[in-house]
Coordinates of C-alpha atoms and ligand atoms in Angstrom, one line a residue:
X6 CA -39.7 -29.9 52.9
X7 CA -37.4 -28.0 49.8
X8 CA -34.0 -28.8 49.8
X9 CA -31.2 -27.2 47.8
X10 CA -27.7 -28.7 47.3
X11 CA -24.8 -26.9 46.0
X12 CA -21.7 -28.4 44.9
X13 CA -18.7 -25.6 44.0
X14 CA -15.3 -25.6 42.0
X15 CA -12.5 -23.0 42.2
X16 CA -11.7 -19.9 43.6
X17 CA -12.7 -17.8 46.4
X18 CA -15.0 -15.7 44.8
X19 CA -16.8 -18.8 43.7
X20 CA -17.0 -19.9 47.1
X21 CA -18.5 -16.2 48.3
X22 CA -21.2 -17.0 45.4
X23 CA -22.4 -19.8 46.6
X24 CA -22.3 -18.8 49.9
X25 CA -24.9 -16.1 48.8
X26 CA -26.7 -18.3 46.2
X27 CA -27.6 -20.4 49.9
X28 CA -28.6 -17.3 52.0
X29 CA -30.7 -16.4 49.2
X30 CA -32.5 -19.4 48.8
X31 CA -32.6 -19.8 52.3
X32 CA -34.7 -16.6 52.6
X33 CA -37.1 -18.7 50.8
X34 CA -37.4 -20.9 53.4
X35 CA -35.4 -23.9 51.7
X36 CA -33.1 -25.3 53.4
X37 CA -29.4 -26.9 52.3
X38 CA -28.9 -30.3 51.8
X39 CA -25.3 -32.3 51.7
X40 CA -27.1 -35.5 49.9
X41 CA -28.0 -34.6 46.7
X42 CA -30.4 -37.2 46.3
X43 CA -32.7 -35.5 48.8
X44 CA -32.4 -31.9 46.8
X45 CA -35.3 -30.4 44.6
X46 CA -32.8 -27.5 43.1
X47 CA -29.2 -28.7 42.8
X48 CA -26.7 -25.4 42.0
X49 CA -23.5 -26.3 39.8
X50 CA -21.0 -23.6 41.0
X51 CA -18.7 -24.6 37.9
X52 CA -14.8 -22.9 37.4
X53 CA -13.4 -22.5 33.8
X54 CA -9.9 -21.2 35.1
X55 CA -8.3 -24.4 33.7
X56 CA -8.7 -27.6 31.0
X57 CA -11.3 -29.9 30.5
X58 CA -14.3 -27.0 32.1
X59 CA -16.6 -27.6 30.3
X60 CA -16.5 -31.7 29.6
X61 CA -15.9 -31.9 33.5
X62 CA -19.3 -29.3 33.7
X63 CA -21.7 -31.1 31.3
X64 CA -20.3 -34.6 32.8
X65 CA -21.6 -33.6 36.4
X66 CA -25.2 -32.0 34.8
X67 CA -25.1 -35.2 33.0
X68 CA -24.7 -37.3 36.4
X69 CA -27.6 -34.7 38.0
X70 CA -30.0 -34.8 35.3
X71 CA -30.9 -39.0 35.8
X72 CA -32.4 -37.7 39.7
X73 CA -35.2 -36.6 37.6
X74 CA -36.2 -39.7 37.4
X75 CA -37.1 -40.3 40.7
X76 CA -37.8 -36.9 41.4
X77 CA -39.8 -34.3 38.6
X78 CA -39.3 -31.8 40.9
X79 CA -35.7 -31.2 40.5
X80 CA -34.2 -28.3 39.4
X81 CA -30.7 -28.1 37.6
X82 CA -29.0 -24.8 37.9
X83 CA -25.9 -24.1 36.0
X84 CA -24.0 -21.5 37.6
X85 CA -20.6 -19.5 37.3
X86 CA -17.7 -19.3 35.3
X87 CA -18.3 -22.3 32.7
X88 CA -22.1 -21.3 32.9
X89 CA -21.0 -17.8 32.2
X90 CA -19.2 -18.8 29.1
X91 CA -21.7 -21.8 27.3
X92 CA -24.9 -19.0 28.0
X93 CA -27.9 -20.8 25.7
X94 CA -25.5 -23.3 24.1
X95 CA -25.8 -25.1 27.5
X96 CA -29.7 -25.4 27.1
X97 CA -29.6 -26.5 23.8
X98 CA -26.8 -29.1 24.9
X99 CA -28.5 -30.2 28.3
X100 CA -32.6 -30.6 27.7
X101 CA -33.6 -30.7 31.1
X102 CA -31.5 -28.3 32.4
X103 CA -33.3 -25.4 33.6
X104 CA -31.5 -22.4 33.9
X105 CA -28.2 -20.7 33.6
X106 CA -26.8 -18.7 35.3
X107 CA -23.5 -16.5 35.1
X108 CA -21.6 -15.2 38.1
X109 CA -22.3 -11.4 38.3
X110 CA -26.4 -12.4 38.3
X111 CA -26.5 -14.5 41.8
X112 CA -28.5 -12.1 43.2
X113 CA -31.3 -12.4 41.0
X114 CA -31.4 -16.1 41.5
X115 CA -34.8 -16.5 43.6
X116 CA -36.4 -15.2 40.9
X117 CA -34.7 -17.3 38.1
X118 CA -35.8 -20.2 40.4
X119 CA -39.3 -18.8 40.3
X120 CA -39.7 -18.4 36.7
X121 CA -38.9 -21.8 36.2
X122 CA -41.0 -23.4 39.0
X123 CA -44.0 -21.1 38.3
X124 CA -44.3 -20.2 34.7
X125 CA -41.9 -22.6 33.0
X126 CA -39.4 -20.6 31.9
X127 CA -35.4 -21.5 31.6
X128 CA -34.1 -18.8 32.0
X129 CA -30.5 -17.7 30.5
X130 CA -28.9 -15.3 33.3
X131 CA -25.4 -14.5 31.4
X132 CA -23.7 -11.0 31.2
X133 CA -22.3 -8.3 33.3
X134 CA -24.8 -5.0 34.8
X135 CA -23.5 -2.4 36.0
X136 CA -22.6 -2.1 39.2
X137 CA -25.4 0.1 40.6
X138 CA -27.7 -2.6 38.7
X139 CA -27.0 -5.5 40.7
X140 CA -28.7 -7.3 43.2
X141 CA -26.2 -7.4 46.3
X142 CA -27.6 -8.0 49.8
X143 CA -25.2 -9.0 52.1
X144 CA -27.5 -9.8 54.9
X145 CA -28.8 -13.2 52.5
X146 CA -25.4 -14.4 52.7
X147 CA -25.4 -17.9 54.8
X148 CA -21.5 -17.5 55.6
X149 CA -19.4 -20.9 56.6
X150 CA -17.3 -22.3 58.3
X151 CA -13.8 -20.8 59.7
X152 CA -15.0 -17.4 61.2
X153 CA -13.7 -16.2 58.3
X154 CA -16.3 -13.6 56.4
X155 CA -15.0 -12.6 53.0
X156 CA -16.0 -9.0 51.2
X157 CA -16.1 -8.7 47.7
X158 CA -14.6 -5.3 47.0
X159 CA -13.6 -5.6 43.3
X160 CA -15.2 -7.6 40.9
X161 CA -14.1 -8.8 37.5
X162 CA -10.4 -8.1 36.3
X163 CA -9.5 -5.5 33.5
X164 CA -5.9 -6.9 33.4
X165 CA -5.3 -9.0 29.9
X166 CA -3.0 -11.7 31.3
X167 CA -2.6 -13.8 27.8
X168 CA -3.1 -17.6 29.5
X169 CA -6.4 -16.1 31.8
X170 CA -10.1 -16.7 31.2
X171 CA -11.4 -14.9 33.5
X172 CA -12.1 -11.2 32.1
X173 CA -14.4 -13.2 29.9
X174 CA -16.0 -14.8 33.0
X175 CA -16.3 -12.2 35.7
X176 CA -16.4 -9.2 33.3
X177 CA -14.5 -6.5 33.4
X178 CA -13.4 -4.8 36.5
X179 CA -16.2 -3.0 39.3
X180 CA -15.1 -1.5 42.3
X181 CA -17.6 -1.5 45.2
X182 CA -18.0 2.0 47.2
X183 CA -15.8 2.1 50.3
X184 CA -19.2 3.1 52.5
X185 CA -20.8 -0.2 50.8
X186 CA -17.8 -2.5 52.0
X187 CA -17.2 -0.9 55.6
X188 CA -21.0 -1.2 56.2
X189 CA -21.1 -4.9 55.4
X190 CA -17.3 -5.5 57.5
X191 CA -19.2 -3.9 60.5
X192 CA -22.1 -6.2 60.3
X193 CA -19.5 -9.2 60.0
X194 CA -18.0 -7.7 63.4
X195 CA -21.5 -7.2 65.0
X196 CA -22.4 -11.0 64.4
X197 CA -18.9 -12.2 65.9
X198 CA -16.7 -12.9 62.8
X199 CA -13.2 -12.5 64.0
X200 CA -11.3 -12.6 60.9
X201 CA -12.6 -10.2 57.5
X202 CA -10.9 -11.7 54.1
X203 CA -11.3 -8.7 51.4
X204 CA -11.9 -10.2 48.1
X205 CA -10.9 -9.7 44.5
X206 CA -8.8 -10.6 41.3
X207 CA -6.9 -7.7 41.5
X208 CA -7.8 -6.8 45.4
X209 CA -5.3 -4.0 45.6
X210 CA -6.5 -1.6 42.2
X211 CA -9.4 -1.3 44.2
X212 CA -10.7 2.5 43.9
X213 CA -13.3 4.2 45.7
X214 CA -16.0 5.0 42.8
X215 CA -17.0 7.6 44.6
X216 CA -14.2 9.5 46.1
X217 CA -11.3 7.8 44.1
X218 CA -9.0 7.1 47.1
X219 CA -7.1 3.5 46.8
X220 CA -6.2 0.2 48.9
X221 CA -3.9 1.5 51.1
X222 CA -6.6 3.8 52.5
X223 CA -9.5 1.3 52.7
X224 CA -6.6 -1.3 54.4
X225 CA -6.2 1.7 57.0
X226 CA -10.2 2.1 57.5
X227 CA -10.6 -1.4 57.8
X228 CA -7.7 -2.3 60.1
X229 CA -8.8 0.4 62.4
X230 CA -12.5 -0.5 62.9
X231 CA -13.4 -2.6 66.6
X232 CA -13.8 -6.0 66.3
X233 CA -11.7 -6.4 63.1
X234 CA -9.0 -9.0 64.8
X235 CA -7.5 -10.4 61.5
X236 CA -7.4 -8.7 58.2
X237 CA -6.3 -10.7 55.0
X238 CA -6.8 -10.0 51.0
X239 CA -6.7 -11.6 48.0
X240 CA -5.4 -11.7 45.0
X241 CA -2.9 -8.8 45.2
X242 CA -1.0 -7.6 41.7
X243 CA 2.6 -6.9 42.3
X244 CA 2.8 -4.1 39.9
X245 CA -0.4 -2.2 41.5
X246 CA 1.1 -2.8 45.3
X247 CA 2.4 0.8 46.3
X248 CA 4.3 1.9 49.0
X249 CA 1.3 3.2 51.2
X250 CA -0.2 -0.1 50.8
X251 CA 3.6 -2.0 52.2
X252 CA 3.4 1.1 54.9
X253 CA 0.3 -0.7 56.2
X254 CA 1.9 -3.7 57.0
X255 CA 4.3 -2.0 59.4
X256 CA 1.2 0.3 60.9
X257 CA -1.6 -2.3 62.0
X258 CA -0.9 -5.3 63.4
X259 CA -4.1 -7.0 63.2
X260 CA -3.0 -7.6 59.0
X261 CA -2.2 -10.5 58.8
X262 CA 1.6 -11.4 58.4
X263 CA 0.5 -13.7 55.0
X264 CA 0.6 -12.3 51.7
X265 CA -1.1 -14.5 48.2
X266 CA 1.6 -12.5 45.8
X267 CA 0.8 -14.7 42.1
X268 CA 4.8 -13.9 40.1
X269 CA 3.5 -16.7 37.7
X270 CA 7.4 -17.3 36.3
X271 CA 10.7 -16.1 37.2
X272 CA 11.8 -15.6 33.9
X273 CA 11.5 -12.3 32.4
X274 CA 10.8 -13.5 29.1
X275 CA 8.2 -15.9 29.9
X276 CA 6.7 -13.0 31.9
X277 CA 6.1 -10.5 29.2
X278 CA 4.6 -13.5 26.6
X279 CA 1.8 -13.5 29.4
X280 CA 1.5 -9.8 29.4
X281 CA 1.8 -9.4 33.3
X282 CA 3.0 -6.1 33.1
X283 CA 6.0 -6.9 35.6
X284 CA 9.5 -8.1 35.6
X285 CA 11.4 -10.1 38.2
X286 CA 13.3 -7.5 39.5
X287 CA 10.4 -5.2 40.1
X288 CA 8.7 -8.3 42.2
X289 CA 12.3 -8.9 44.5
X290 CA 12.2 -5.4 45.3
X291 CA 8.4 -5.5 46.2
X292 CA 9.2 -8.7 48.3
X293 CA 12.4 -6.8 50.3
X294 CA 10.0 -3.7 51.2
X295 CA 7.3 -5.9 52.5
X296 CA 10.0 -8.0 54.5
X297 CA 11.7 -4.8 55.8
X298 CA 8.0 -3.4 57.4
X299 CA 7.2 -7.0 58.3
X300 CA 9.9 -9.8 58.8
X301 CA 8.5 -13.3 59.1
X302 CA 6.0 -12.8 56.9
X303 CA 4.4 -15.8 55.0
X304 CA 4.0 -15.2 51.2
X305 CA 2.4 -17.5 48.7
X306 CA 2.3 -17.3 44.8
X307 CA 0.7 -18.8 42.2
X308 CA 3.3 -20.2 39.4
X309 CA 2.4 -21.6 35.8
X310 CA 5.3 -24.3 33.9
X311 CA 5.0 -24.9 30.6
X312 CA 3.5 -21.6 29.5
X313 CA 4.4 -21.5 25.1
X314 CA 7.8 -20.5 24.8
X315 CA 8.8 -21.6 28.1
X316 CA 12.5 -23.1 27.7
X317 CA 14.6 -25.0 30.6
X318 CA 16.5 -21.7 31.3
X319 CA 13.0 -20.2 31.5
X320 CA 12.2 -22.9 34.1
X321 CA 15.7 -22.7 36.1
X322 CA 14.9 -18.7 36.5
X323 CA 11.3 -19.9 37.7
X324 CA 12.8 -22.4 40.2
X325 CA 15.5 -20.1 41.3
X326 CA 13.1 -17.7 42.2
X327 CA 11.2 -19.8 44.5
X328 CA 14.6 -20.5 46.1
X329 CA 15.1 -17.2 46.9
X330 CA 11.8 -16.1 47.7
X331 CA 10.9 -18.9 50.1
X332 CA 7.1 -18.8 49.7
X333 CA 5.5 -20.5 52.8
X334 CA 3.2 -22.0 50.7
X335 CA 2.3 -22.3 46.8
X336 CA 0.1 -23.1 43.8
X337 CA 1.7 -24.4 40.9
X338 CA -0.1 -25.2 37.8
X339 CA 0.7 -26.5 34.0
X340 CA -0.4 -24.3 31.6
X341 CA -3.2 -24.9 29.8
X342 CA -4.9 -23.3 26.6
X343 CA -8.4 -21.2 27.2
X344 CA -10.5 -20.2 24.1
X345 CA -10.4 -16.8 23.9
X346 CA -7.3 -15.8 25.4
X347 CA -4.4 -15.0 23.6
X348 CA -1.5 -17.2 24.7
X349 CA -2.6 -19.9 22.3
X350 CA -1.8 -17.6 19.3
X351 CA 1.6 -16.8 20.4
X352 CA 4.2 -17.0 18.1
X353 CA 6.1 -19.4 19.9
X354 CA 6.7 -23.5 20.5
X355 CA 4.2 -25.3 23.2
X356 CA 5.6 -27.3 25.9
X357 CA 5.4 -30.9 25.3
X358 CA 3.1 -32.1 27.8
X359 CA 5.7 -34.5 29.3
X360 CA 8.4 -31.5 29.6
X361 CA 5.5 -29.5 31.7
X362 CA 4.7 -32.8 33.9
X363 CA 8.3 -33.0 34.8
X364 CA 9.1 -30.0 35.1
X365 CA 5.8 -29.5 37.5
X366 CA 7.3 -32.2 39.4
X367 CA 10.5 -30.9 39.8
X368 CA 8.7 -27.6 41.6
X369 CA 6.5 -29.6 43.8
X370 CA 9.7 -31.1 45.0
X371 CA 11.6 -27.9 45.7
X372 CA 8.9 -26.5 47.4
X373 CA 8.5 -29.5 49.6
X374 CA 11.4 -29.5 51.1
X375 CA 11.9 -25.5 51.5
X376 CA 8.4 -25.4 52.8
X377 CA 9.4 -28.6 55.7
X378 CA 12.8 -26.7 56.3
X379 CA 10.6 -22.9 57.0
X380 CA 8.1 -25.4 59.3
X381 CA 10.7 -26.8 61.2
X382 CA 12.6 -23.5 61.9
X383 CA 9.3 -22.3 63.3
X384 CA 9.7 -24.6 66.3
X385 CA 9.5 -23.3 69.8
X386 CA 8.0 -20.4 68.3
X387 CA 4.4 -19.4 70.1
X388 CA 1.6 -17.9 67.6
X389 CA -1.9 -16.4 68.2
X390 CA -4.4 -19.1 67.2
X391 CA -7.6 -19.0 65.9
X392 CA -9.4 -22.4 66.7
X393 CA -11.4 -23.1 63.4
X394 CA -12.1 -26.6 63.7
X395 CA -12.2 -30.2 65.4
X396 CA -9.0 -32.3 64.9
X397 CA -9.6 -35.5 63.2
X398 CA -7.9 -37.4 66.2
X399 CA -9.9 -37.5 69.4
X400 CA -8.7 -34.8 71.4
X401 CA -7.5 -32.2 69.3
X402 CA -8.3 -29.2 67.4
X403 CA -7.3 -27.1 64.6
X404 CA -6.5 -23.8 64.0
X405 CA -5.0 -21.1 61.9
X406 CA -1.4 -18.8 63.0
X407 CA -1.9 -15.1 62.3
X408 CA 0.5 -16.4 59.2
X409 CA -2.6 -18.6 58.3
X410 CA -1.1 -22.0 58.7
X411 CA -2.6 -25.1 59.6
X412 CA -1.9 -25.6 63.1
X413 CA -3.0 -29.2 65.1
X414 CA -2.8 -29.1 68.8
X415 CA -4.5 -31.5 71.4
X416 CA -6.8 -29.6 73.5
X417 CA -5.9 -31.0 76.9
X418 CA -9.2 -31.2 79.7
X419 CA -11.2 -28.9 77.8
X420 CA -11.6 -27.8 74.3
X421 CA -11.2 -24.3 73.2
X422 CA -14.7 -22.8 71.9
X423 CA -14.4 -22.4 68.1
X424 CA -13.8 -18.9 67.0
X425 CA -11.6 -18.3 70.1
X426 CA -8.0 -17.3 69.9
X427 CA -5.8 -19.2 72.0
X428 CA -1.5 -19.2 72.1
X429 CA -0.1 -22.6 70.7
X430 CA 3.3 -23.3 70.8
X431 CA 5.0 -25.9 68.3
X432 CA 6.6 -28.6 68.8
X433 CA 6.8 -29.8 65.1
X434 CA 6.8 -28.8 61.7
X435 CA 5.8 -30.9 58.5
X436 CA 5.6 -29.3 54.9
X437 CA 2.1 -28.9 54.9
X438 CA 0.9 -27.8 58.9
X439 CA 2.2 -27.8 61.9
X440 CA 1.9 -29.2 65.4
X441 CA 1.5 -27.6 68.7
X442 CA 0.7 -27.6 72.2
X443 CA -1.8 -24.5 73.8
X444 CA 0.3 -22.7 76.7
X445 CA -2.5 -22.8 78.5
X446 CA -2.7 -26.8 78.9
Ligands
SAH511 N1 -6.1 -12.6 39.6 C1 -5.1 -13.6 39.9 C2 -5.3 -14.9 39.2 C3 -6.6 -15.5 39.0 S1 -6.6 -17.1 38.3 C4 -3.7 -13.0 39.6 O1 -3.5 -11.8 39.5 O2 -2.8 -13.7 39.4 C5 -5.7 -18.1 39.6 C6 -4.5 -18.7 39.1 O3 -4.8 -19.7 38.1 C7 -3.5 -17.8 38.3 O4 -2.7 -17.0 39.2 C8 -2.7 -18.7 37.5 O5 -1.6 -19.2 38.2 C9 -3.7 -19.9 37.3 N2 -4.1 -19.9 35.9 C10 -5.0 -19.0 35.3 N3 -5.1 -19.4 34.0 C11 -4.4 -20.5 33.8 C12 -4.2 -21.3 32.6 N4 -4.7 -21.0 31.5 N5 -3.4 -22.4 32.8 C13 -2.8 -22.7 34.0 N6 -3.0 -21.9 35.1 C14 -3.8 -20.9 35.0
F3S512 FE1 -6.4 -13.3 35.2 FE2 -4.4 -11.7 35.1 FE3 -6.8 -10.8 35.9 S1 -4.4 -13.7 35.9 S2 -7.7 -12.5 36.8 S3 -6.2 -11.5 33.9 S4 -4.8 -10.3 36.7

């Protein structure tokens, strides 16, 4: 019997792809492996969003490409971002690697797979159709997991953040028609999927090709249709989040109270070096409106230290931000320089790397303790939960709070089915999860 294994790096979107790349190949009748050693195709879903990509990549193909040894079957695939980016180079660099393949062409894989297995061919998949052009069948889609189906509505980013690599790797920006999306969030309902995530790198300048109409209007179609019990997005831009889009925080209930917001620094300066189009104060009023519609909300932000140029008041304004935002949670990264973009040729000092590790640090360590002091505050509180999973300690489960954190509870004489909602009320709060206890043990 054909196996396939797929190992993937990054984002979201990466995640959706190779959740399709496995419905498609499972269409073929091969089925997915978790030991690599037992796979005839192994899919690299690689990420180039930060240092080291492409060494990291062409290490792991190196690692794959001595199973042909034992096995003159296997296929190596090199897929997304990294793949995106090295096109023929990575043929030329990898000799028995057998095709590439770049993250707006999953759909075509079967037959990328086929012209290798049947007439030999490596195939270089690289490049961005249009829209209408690609290959997008939502029914070959083998989703995992956490009840959780995610809907690509936007793909690619036309924004020109100067530190970002990824309008080079997704393309530029594509928004799918609003018929196309409510079609495929209605066949998520029909098979039981409790909870729809919408999907994109700018989620909110979605547009309707067709009719033009924005976000706030597909939020509003989406949170009305039966079935749909949770609705999150990502990533939103502050400066594209209107006011109809806040307004529908406050008018459906089944959004979710969490928000992924990126601000990237809290320093003005720092923020137009990376071209984001947005200043501090534009971001604390956007953060007040959605608070005044929907108090309690849970917001989380990606933030980058040591961008060039950055200075220690730079850094202050950054950590006094997060102090006065209080994000629930947060990704924090240290800058580092992507070919092609243009922060590198700023005319401005880099961060020495040990000023960027410290100062990292030091942000890490703030949001510790503000994220332990929110957890804590949330005792005694009772949330909606969604059991996802099985805890690791006999007897307990985990689950997700309508504000999407981490909850562990023990399940008392019977444990909840997975995928069902149950109210857990907790009893303590740590900085990364919480725990509970269901009100109906
Ligand atoms: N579309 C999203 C971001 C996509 S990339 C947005 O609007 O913000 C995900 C995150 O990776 C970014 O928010 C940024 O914080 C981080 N990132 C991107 N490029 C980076 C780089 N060159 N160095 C460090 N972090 C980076
Ligand atoms: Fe990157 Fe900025 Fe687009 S961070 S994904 S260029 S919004």
């Amino acid at each position: 019997m054909k196996k396939f294994y797929v190992e993937t790096w990054g984002c979201q979107m990466n995640e959706l792809d190779s959740q399709r790349m496995t419905g498609l190949m499972m269409e073929q009748g091969i089925l997915p492996t978790r030991e690599v050693k037992e796979a005839d195709l192994i899919l690299l879903n690689s990420c180039s969003i930060r240092e080291k990509a492409a060494q990291k990549a062409y290490s792991r193909l190196g690692e794959y490409r001595l199973l042909k040894k034992d096995n003159p079957e296997l296929l190596i695939g090199f897929c997304g971002c990294v793949a995106q980016q090295e096109g023929e180079k990575a043929l030329k660099r990898v000799p028995d690697l057998d095709f590439v393949m770049g993250p707006a062409r999953v759909g075509e894989l079967p037959t990328i797979v086929e012209q290798r297995r049947r007439f030999g061919k490596r195939v270089v998949a690289t490049g961005f159709p249009e829209a209408s052009q690609r290959q997008y069948d939502f029914d070959a889609l083998a989703r995992e997991g956490t009840f959780k189906g995610m809907v690509t509505i936007i793909e690619g980013c036309n924004k020109k953040c100067t530190f970002c690599i990824v309008p080079q790797t997704r393309g530029p920006e594509q928004s799918r028609p609003m018929d196309d999306i409510l079609a495929e969030v209605q066949h998520l309902v029909s098979y039981g999927f409790r909870e729809i995530e919408l999907l994109g790198q700018t989620v909110n300048h979605w547009r309707d090709p067709q009719t033009d109409v924005d976000f706030a209007v597909l939020l509003d179609r989406v949170a009305t249709m039966p079935g749909v019990e949770r609705l999150r997005f990502v990533t939103s831009y502050p400066r594209d989040f209107t006011q109809d889009m806040v307004d529908q925080f406050g008018r459906h209930a089944n959004i979710c109270p969490y928000l992924h917001l990126p601000v990237q620094s809290g320093s003005n300066r720092i923020l137009k070096l990376m071209g984001r189009g947005y200043d501090v104060e534009l971001y604390y009023d956007l953060v007040e409106r959605i608070r005044r519609v929907r108090p309690g909300i849970a917001l989380s932000t990606d933030l980058i230290v040591g961008f060039p140029g950055e200075t220690d008041e730079d850094f202050q304004a950054t950590l006094k931000l997060v102090e006065d935002i209080r994000y629930g949670s947060f990704y924090a990264f240290k800058y580092s320089p992507r070919p092609g973009t243009a922060a590198p040729r700023l005319k401005v000092d880099a961060v020495a790397p040990e000023v960027a590790d410290r100062r990292l640090q030091e942000l890490f360590a703030l949001q510790q303790s503000i994220q332990s002091e929110i957890n804590r505050g949330l005792v005694g509180e009772t949330f909606d939960t969604l059991v996802t999973n099985w805890g690791k300690r006999p007897g307990t489960q985990t689950g997700r709070t309508p504000c999407h954190r981490l909850i562990h509870f023990p399940y008392g004489d019977a444990p909840f089915e997975l995928g069902s909602t149950t109210q857990v009320t907790v009893e303590e709060g740590l900085p990364h999860s919480l725990v509970g206890r269901p009100v109906a043990a």
